[in-house]
Amino acid sequence: MIVGQMKKLGASPDWDRLQFTMDPHLSTAVRHVFVTLFEQGLIYRGTRIINWCTRCQTALSDLEVKPVERKGHFYHLKYERTDGGAPLIIATTRPETLLGDTAVAVHPDDERYKGLVGKKVKLPLMNREIPVIADSYVDKEFGSGALKVTPGHDFNDYDIGKRHNLAVLNVFDKAGKVNAEGKQYQGLSVTEAREKILADLATAELLVRTEDHMHSVGVCDRCERIAEPMVSEQWFMNVKPMAEKAIAAVRKGESLTLAEVEKRDDAIKIVPESWTSTYYHWMENIRDWCISRQLWWGHQIPAWYCDKGHTTVSRENITKCATCASARVVQDEDVLDTWFSSGLWPFTTLGWPEKTKAYNTFYPTNVMETGFDILFFWVARMVMMGMHFNEGRVPFKRVYLHAMVRDEKGQKMSKTKGNVIDPLDIIRDYGADAFRFTLSTMAGQGRDVKLSLDRIEGYKAFCNKMWNASRYVLMRLGHVASELPGDPIPKADFKKITGGKPLADWVASNRKDFHPLNKWILAELDRTIVTVDRGLEEFRLNESSQAVYDFVWGQYCDWYIEFSKELLGSAEHAARVGETQVCLMHVLEESLKLAHPFIPFITEEIYQHLPERPGMKQGAPLMLQAFPVAAKQDGTRDIETVSVWKSAIDTLRAFRGENNIPPKARPKVSYEVLDAKVADQFIAGVPFIRALAQLESLAGETGYLRGNPTTGEIISTTAKFFIPLKGLVDVDGELKRVEKDKQATLADIEFTKAKLTKPTFIEKAPKELIDKEKDKLKALENKIGELDHALERLRKLK
RNA sequence: GGGAACAUAGCUCAGCUGGGAGAGCGGCGCCCUUACAAGGCGUAGGUCACAGGUUCGAUCCCUGUUGUUCCCACCA
């Protein structure tokens, strides 16, 4: 199912290399690792206290036990002294464990109990005497300052017991029932035993009082049943020495850049960096890893026990004990923690321990991309195992911890909570591309993603936009039937236009002579390529996807395509048709490549519809094309030029919009350039401003309109437009619009003036900024003059 | 108990080393203009959680407060 989901999502790994940790080769490698570590003394079998799940009937690692706040009770019990002195009061949350008590502990400095240490108390209900011992673990302030010690069922008590050589009593069996040690309580479950014992204590007047108590208990990660600390025989791995090296590798990576770390094999960089401290903290406090599990599914531990009690650990299955040659051998029934084999993933999947070609080529790998929820479970173990078994070389150079998808309420998805969103459902409703794009833009957050259906909807629209833009391009290239009868645009013959050169090459060598609009869109494309590239390099996927989105929709569709209609449709620019067709095509193609990592399906589909062009094989997949590279050309001037046109168009559109001038109205307008510095640039854009502002005509002002008393003046930053207002607008409405503009401009002036008159600013701010502010002030004051003039005319007109 | 993060427009979120806050969705107005109504154009909407500090200047850096979240931890 998961593989199916990944394919639907468009994940593009080399599926031929799909592997499973239980595959024969990986199983062999797992055995090899286990036996090697055993021989190195890093794996051992021992009796320890571990967390035990009484439902799953298996040992759990520390990581598999989740602390949960539970309401409980704090019971104060009376332990009678054998010397007849005042009884000890002991507080506990788990009275049933008293069955396994082997001591009572007090703090060595506790004046209240000084004389008691070394004496004995009577264990309630059990008819057993246990010693009072002194141990500094005990907190004098907590409860009564006296602690019952149950080494068999409590981690702390186990440690205390070891320090004082106390007996370890197991009173529960693997199913969580009281065993024979519990005498009259045998057979009861933990909960039943607790109730019965409390009742008996009450009867015996040994239960002093009961309080409500909130405390955290460890529950099994899988089934949420309370984990029972139990003493049992398990396999452990000493990970401390490996952890030290694993810490060193990340420390080294901290002082390196992402690019630097890629060139070496002894350092790891974690992104986002804030996770490194978490990683250190865990690694520095790491304890021996309990690796055996009492499950029926997994890699069986390669250890055999003979009838004489000898243990044989072997890479091959054995039939005889290695020590006594007894043929009565039986393999350990336990299996390994699933993360044991997963921790070997980066090298066992490449054929290790054999030095295969794949291994030599791909180890160390470049990027490990996963969720932070398995940073310890998986990532840390891979680092430790990887370095240990590969001559200190790291398994991967960079770790990218992506954000975690949560549900709409921000909760982690889980099967038990039933709030899992199936990616297939989203793909069915919105498409894989929209889903991927959304995840990419949301990946910027450090921690979690609340999946927002509205946003997916928005990116679905983007995919649609891309499709429609492509349709337009194909029409303009004459490769799709235009619905325009008698469309004058010739079918683009790229071979002829570029002389057989690939479009990209032809553009690169000729772009300096292109029309400003074509130069401009190429410059915008270059900028976008740089941004997308940087984002991908630095794992800021949201910046990359956002840059693609903004470029395609905000520049290419909203402006360039609109401009191109004029460029292609007017006889004035007939000489630019071929060049413009190439640019439309080239920029579309490069955009498809930039967008492809995010929306692979639709971009591939569109790509397959693109017409034949020099150097391109029909049917070649987009996925295999080289990623775009930005030209090293300075497009600043072109971007500036077109921004002058855009701002003029914006001003005229705002005038139309706010005055509710119907789109069908085509006013005749004349202009006068206000900023002499941009006069040439402005004049080159006149036909395009006219077209996009939907004007009948736009001509240099000759005095006719200016002299006309019914003419209105529209002020943009670089130019003034004269428009006959009569019958076109409601003069009051236009007065309001210009007045609003004036107020905003005045506020601007005030702000800038305040800045410039502050002596400390003039003294300390960078000169560049001061000059910029001065220029700005001048332009604003100029504009006020023009606005006042416009207002005056409007008032007269009224 | 220790550590980390987050708090920006009604909603979901950008804002990369400090120089007058942006997008999408939603709202309002005008448009079915032949790529696109899953659209176009215009427009409203934010003391950037709160209080201090550093700075000529703070959404951005520092400290504290409040709220939310996550991770780690053996307080009976």
Short mmCIF file of C-alpha atoms in Angstrom, two decimals, chain A residues 372-543:
data_model
loop_
_atom_site.label_atom_id
_atom_site.label_comp_id
_atom_site.label_asym_id
_atom_site.label_seq_id
_atom_site.Cartn_x
_atom_site.Cartn_y
_atom_site.Cartn_z
CA PHE A 372 12.05 14.36 13.21
CA ASP A 373 9.87 11.85 15.01
CA ILE A 374 12.36 9.13 14.13
CA LEU A 375 15.53 11.14 14.67
CA PHE A 376 16.54 8.80 17.52
CA PHE A 377 14.81 5.61 16.45
CA TRP A 378 16.34 5.61 13.02
CA VAL A 379 18.69 8.47 12.12
CA ALA A 380 20.86 8.22 15.22
CA ARG A 381 21.14 4.45 14.90
CA MET A 382 22.09 4.70 11.24
CA VAL A 383 24.83 7.17 12.12
CA MET A 384 26.21 4.94 14.85
CA MET A 385 26.03 1.70 12.89
CA GLY A 386 27.11 3.34 9.66
CA MET A 387 30.25 4.83 11.13
CA HIS A 388 31.07 1.69 13.07
CA PHE A 389 30.90 -0.65 10.10
CA ASN A 390 32.28 1.62 7.39
CA GLU A 391 35.64 2.73 8.70
CA GLY A 392 34.22 5.82 10.35
CA ARG A 393 32.58 7.07 7.20
CA VAL A 394 29.15 8.57 7.78
CA PRO A 395 26.08 6.98 6.19
CA PHE A 396 24.87 10.35 4.85
CA LYS A 397 26.27 13.83 4.78
CA ARG A 398 23.15 15.83 5.27
CA VAL A 399 20.01 15.11 7.21
CA TYR A 400 16.95 17.06 6.20
CA LEU A 401 14.22 16.81 8.79
CA HIS A 402 11.04 17.90 7.10
CA ALA A 403 7.97 19.26 8.76
CA MET A 404 5.37 16.84 10.04
CA VAL A 405 1.94 16.74 8.53
CA ARG A 406 -0.73 16.96 11.17
CA ASP A 407 -4.48 17.08 10.96
CA GLU A 408 -6.47 20.29 10.80
CA LYS A 409 -6.40 20.64 14.57
CA GLY A 410 -2.64 20.31 14.61
CA GLN A 411 -2.65 16.83 16.11
CA LYS A 412 -0.31 14.12 15.03
CA MET A 413 -2.05 11.60 12.84
CA SER A 414 -2.43 8.18 14.36
CA LYS A 415 -4.32 5.06 13.58
CA THR A 416 -5.72 4.82 17.11
CA LYS A 417 -7.03 8.40 17.00
CA GLY A 418 -8.52 7.76 13.57
CA ASN A 419 -7.51 11.16 12.24
CA VAL A 420 -5.29 9.87 9.47
CA ILE A 421 -5.63 11.61 6.13
CA ASP A 422 -4.96 9.16 3.32
CA PRO A 423 -2.84 10.83 0.65
CA LEU A 424 -4.79 8.88 -1.93
CA ASP A 425 -8.00 10.67 -0.92
CA ILE A 426 -6.36 14.05 -1.38
CA ILE A 427 -4.87 12.99 -4.69
CA ARG A 428 -8.27 11.84 -5.85
CA ASP A 429 -9.86 15.18 -4.94
CA TYR A 430 -7.12 17.60 -5.93
CA GLY A 431 -4.50 15.73 -7.91
CA ALA A 432 -1.02 14.63 -6.90
CA ASP A 433 0.59 17.78 -8.28
CA ALA A 434 -1.52 20.16 -6.21
CA PHE A 435 -0.85 18.04 -3.15
CA ARG A 436 2.89 17.96 -3.73
CA PHE A 437 3.03 21.67 -4.39
CA THR A 438 1.19 22.36 -1.17
CA LEU A 439 3.52 20.16 0.84
CA SER A 440 6.50 21.91 -0.71
CA THR A 441 5.26 25.37 0.20
CA MET A 442 4.37 24.25 3.71
CA ALA A 443 7.69 22.52 4.25
CA GLY A 444 9.30 25.76 5.33
CA GLN A 445 7.90 25.55 8.78
CA GLY A 446 10.23 24.06 11.29
CA ARG A 447 7.87 21.70 13.00
CA ASP A 448 4.48 20.91 11.70
CA VAL A 449 2.07 21.39 8.87
CA LYS A 450 -1.60 21.69 9.47
CA LEU A 451 -2.94 20.44 6.20
CA SER A 452 -5.15 23.12 4.69
CA LEU A 453 -7.52 22.00 1.98
CA ASP A 454 -8.01 25.60 0.83
CA ARG A 455 -4.37 25.88 -0.01
CA ILE A 456 -4.36 22.65 -1.95
CA GLU A 457 -7.29 24.07 -3.89
CA GLY A 458 -5.20 27.17 -4.63
CA TYR A 459 -2.31 25.18 -6.02
CA LYS A 460 -4.67 23.07 -8.05
CA ALA A 461 -5.67 26.33 -9.72
CA PHE A 462 -2.00 26.97 -10.40
CA CYS A 463 -1.66 23.69 -12.24
CA ASN A 464 -4.67 24.67 -14.27
CA LYS A 465 -3.14 28.05 -14.97
CA MET A 466 -0.03 26.42 -16.30
CA TRP A 467 -2.08 24.23 -18.57
CA ASN A 468 -3.98 27.19 -19.97
CA ALA A 469 -0.85 29.28 -20.47
CA SER A 470 0.60 26.41 -22.46
CA ARG A 471 -2.51 26.28 -24.59
CA TYR A 472 -2.07 29.95 -25.38
CA VAL A 473 1.56 29.47 -26.35
CA LEU A 474 0.77 26.57 -28.62
CA MET A 475 -1.93 28.62 -30.28
CA ARG A 476 0.35 31.55 -30.81
CA LEU A 477 2.93 29.24 -32.29
CA GLY A 478 0.29 28.03 -34.67
CA HIS A 479 0.56 24.48 -33.45
CA VAL A 480 -2.90 24.30 -32.07
CA ALA A 481 -5.79 25.49 -34.16
CA SER A 482 -6.50 29.07 -33.23
CA GLU A 483 -10.13 29.96 -32.81
CA LEU A 484 -9.39 33.29 -34.38
CA PRO A 485 -10.52 33.29 -37.97
CA GLY A 486 -7.75 34.53 -40.20
CA ASP A 487 -5.18 34.68 -37.39
CA PRO A 488 -2.25 36.49 -38.96
CA ILE A 489 0.34 34.75 -36.78
CA PRO A 490 2.39 32.34 -38.85
CA LYS A 491 3.11 28.86 -37.63
CA ALA A 492 6.42 29.00 -35.83
CA ASP A 493 9.10 27.21 -37.77
CA PHE A 494 11.82 27.03 -35.18
CA LYS A 495 14.28 25.40 -37.49
CA LYS A 496 14.04 28.36 -39.79
CA ILE A 497 14.02 31.01 -37.05
CA THR A 498 17.08 29.73 -35.22
CA GLY A 499 18.88 28.28 -38.20
CA GLY A 500 18.64 24.80 -36.70
CA LYS A 501 20.11 25.77 -33.34
CA PRO A 502 18.46 24.59 -30.13
CA LEU A 503 16.26 27.39 -28.78
CA ALA A 504 18.28 27.87 -25.60
CA ASP A 505 21.53 28.30 -27.55
CA TRP A 506 19.96 30.65 -30.03
CA VAL A 507 18.42 32.74 -27.23
CA ALA A 508 21.71 32.87 -25.38
CA SER A 509 23.66 34.23 -28.32
CA ASN A 510 20.99 36.63 -29.63
CA ARG A 511 19.17 37.92 -26.60
CA LYS A 512 21.14 41.12 -26.36
CA ASP A 513 19.39 42.30 -29.53
CA PHE A 514 15.92 41.22 -28.49
CA HIS A 515 12.97 43.47 -27.91
CA PRO A 516 12.97 44.89 -24.34
CA LEU A 517 10.01 42.69 -23.44
CA ASN A 518 11.78 39.55 -24.47
CA LYS A 519 14.94 40.63 -22.73
CA TRP A 520 12.88 41.40 -19.68
CA ILE A 521 11.14 38.02 -19.37
CA LEU A 522 14.48 36.28 -19.88
CA ALA A 523 15.95 38.38 -17.08
CA GLU A 524 13.03 37.48 -14.80
CA LEU A 525 13.52 33.85 -15.70
CA ASP A 526 17.20 34.05 -14.78
CA ARG A 527 16.36 35.51 -11.40
CA THR A 528 13.81 32.79 -10.81
CA ILE A 529 16.29 30.07 -11.70
CA VAL A 530 18.75 31.47 -9.17
CA THR A 531 16.11 31.54 -6.43
CA VAL A 532 14.80 28.06 -7.19
CA ASP A 533 18.31 26.66 -7.26
CA ARG A 534 19.29 28.20 -3.98
CA GLY A 535 16.12 27.01 -2.31
CA LEU A 536 16.70 23.44 -3.44
CA GLU A 537 20.34 23.55 -2.36
CA GLU A 538 19.45 24.79 1.10
CA PHE A 539 16.37 22.63 1.64
CA ARG A 540 14.13 25.67 1.55
CA LEU A 541 11.68 24.03 -0.78
CA ASN A 542 9.01 26.58 -0.07
CA GLU A 543 11.20 29.33 -1.51
#
